[in-house]
Amino acid sequence: MILRIPRRHLVALIAAVPIAFSAPPVKAQDSKTLTVGIVSDPVTLDPALMASFFEISVQYNLHEPLVHVTPDLKIESGLASVETPDPLTYRFTLKPKLTFHDGTPIDAAAVKANFDRMLDPATASPRRSELSPIDQVEVTGALTFTIKLKMAYAPLLQVLSNRAGMMVSPAALKSLGPDFATKAVGAGPYRLVSWTKNSELVLERFPGYWRGPAAIERIVFRPIADETVRLTNLRSGTVQLVDAVPAQAVGQLGREAGITLKQASGLGFNAFSLNTTKPPFNDVRVRQAFTTAIDKQAILRAVYFGTGSVAQGAIPPSMAWVHDAAFAPYKPGADTARKLLADAGVTTPVSVTITVTNSPAQVRTAEVLQAQANQAGFKVEIKQIDATSLITVLRQKDFDLCMSPWSGRTDPDGNIYNYFTKTGPNNFMGYQSDKVTDLLEKARSAPAQADRAKLYREAEAQIAIDAPMLFLTFPATLQASVKSLTWLQYPDGAFRLQFASFQ
């Protein structure tokens, strides 16, 4: 059964967003304001609690990490510079005279308060796992602090270039309490003006930003779930930048004179979590059967129109030092899948519900999965949910098979550790493997890159055997803007609009 958006809801959605179906591309009327069409609202504005794919469009504009990653994945200073005298010691020096958006100082005491909060179990922060190798954060001066590790942790600086390194105002945390999630006070290039959920999120440039005030004064994020509506708004100039360009539109957009289309190899993956805690996927043979039933190349063609590449695990080709291009653990085939189901002794067809968000690409993916699995002994239904509900569904394990897209990190640890260790915060599958947990723990602390690569490949091989996740594709990062906007594209798909300007 396919659940579709009721026509009256779609009409209301289109009516609520100004569009011009026949208008040619036009230059933005107000070069002081950039309106960005995004797939979905964030779930929270608190970087310590961010766990959704849909926060990436906003996060780097409102918040500033301790260190930055460049588009080619190199580390450079952000709020702080860093020295590493030995593998267990990281000495940071904050830039002087910086403040948070509320005017309170960014000093070593504020940084320590941020780390203490993220590491406190009571906060229930997904960052706690990312920061678990930290032994202590020591304030050594007004603007200096040292992070001491329990063990060598190769991904630390990459981790601190993302959400775990985004510092927020301790004073605002105290005064706002639970409201901080919707009124966050950070140190990024833009500060929050207002957030009307499912309508618009408005930011204005922060004069005290350490790089200097951004070129564009005001950023307005508008959630536009429908990809056709999103592109129509771009072509009319109603929005000037969009994320998640649908793959089928790439050819046409690339030929339009008024549009700049950018695409890059991504860091993340498109995948589906299999709920290993209940039937039918508590049986590894049923998981293997479903995985075997799926022809990933067909999905790459039908849904992604040849952009990106097929995924066999969590580590994409962009991480060339560890990615194994020859790794192909499953040969798709309906007959093999049926045999696995017979060996499992289950009654066929095996009923399975696939949960996806109501975006056309995800629904198309689910329909291809449905058709292929139904030929191999399954009976698949499709359940559509709102994008902002996805993280709740995953955390509550309220699914059989649920989409689990990941924007990716600059180190393989960020793509695999939180998903496949026994207590990982993104282990939505309920996957329990002592072997994989041990391999991933060792990979975090191995001193040599070659040793890390070997450990990750061994872990990926075991994960493939256990089949807790159905990997489908490594998507290309596809984004577009009006021609008059200059901006940098990052492989993780996150916008850093301090580098954007209108010409």
PDB file of C-alpha atoms in Angstrom, residues 61-64 79 97-106 185-193 203-219 498:
ATOM      1  CA  ASN A  61      25.643  29.617   9.877  1.00  0.00           C
ATOM      2  CA  LEU A  62      24.392  29.890  13.436  1.00  0.00           C
ATOM      3  CA  HIS A  63      27.314  28.125  15.114  1.00  0.00           C
ATOM      4  CA  GLU A  64      31.084  28.233  14.814  1.00  0.00           C
ATOM      5  CA  LEU A  79      37.558  29.923  17.011  1.00  0.00           C
ATOM      6  CA  LYS A  97      38.235  39.493  22.083  1.00  0.00           C
ATOM      7  CA  LEU A  98      35.575  37.171  20.689  1.00  0.00           C
ATOM      8  CA  THR A  99      32.030  36.979  22.034  1.00  0.00           C
ATOM      9  CA  PHE A 100      28.949  34.872  21.607  1.00  0.00           C
ATOM     10  CA  HIS A 101      25.906  36.425  19.981  1.00  0.00           C
ATOM     11  CA  ASP A 102      24.687  37.603  23.409  1.00  0.00           C
ATOM     12  CA  GLY A 103      27.897  39.541  24.044  1.00  0.00           C
ATOM     13  CA  THR A 104      29.342  37.165  26.640  1.00  0.00           C
ATOM     14  CA  PRO A 105      33.018  36.265  26.146  1.00  0.00           C
ATOM     15  CA  ILE A 106      34.285  33.211  24.330  1.00  0.00           C
ATOM     16  CA  VAL A 185      22.945  31.521  21.020  1.00  0.00           C
ATOM     17  CA  GLY A 186      26.184  30.583  19.308  1.00  0.00           C
ATOM     18  CA  ALA A 187      29.210  32.289  17.770  1.00  0.00           C
ATOM     19  CA  GLY A 188      28.650  31.734  14.066  1.00  0.00           C
ATOM     20  CA  PRO A 189      28.582  34.287  11.251  1.00  0.00           C
ATOM     21  CA  TYR A 190      24.838  34.768  11.740  1.00  0.00           C
ATOM     22  CA  ARG A 191      22.638  35.074  14.813  1.00  0.00           C
ATOM     23  CA  LEU A 192      19.035  34.022  15.240  1.00  0.00           C
ATOM     24  CA  VAL A 193      16.269  36.562  14.652  1.00  0.00           C
ATOM     25  CA  LEU A 203      19.248  34.907  10.692  1.00  0.00           C
ATOM     26  CA  GLU A 204      21.098  38.230  10.596  1.00  0.00           C
ATOM     27  CA  ARG A 205      24.827  38.699  10.291  1.00  0.00           C
ATOM     28  CA  PHE A 206      26.826  38.914  13.492  1.00  0.00           C
ATOM     29  CA  PRO A 207      29.142  41.956  13.568  1.00  0.00           C
ATOM     30  CA  GLY A 208      31.498  40.237  16.011  1.00  0.00           C
ATOM     31  CA  TYR A 209      32.205  37.192  13.852  1.00  0.00           C
ATOM     32  CA  TRP A 210      35.922  36.419  13.954  1.00  0.00           C
ATOM     33  CA  ARG A 211      36.385  36.512  10.168  1.00  0.00           C
ATOM     34  CA  GLY A 212      34.593  39.876  10.039  1.00  0.00           C
ATOM     35  CA  PRO A 213      30.937  40.544   9.170  1.00  0.00           C
ATOM     36  CA  ALA A 214      29.549  38.339   6.401  1.00  0.00           C
ATOM     37  CA  ALA A 215      28.843  39.956   3.025  1.00  0.00           C
ATOM     38  CA  ILE A 216      25.113  39.134   3.079  1.00  0.00           C
ATOM     39  CA  GLU A 217      23.148  40.801   5.867  1.00  0.00           C
ATOM     40  CA  ARG A 218      20.215  38.450   6.262  1.00  0.00           C
ATOM     41  CA  ILE A 219      19.594  34.747   5.620  1.00  0.00           C
ATOM     42  CA  GLN A 498      29.849  33.469   5.535  1.00  0.00           C
TER      43      GLN A 498
END
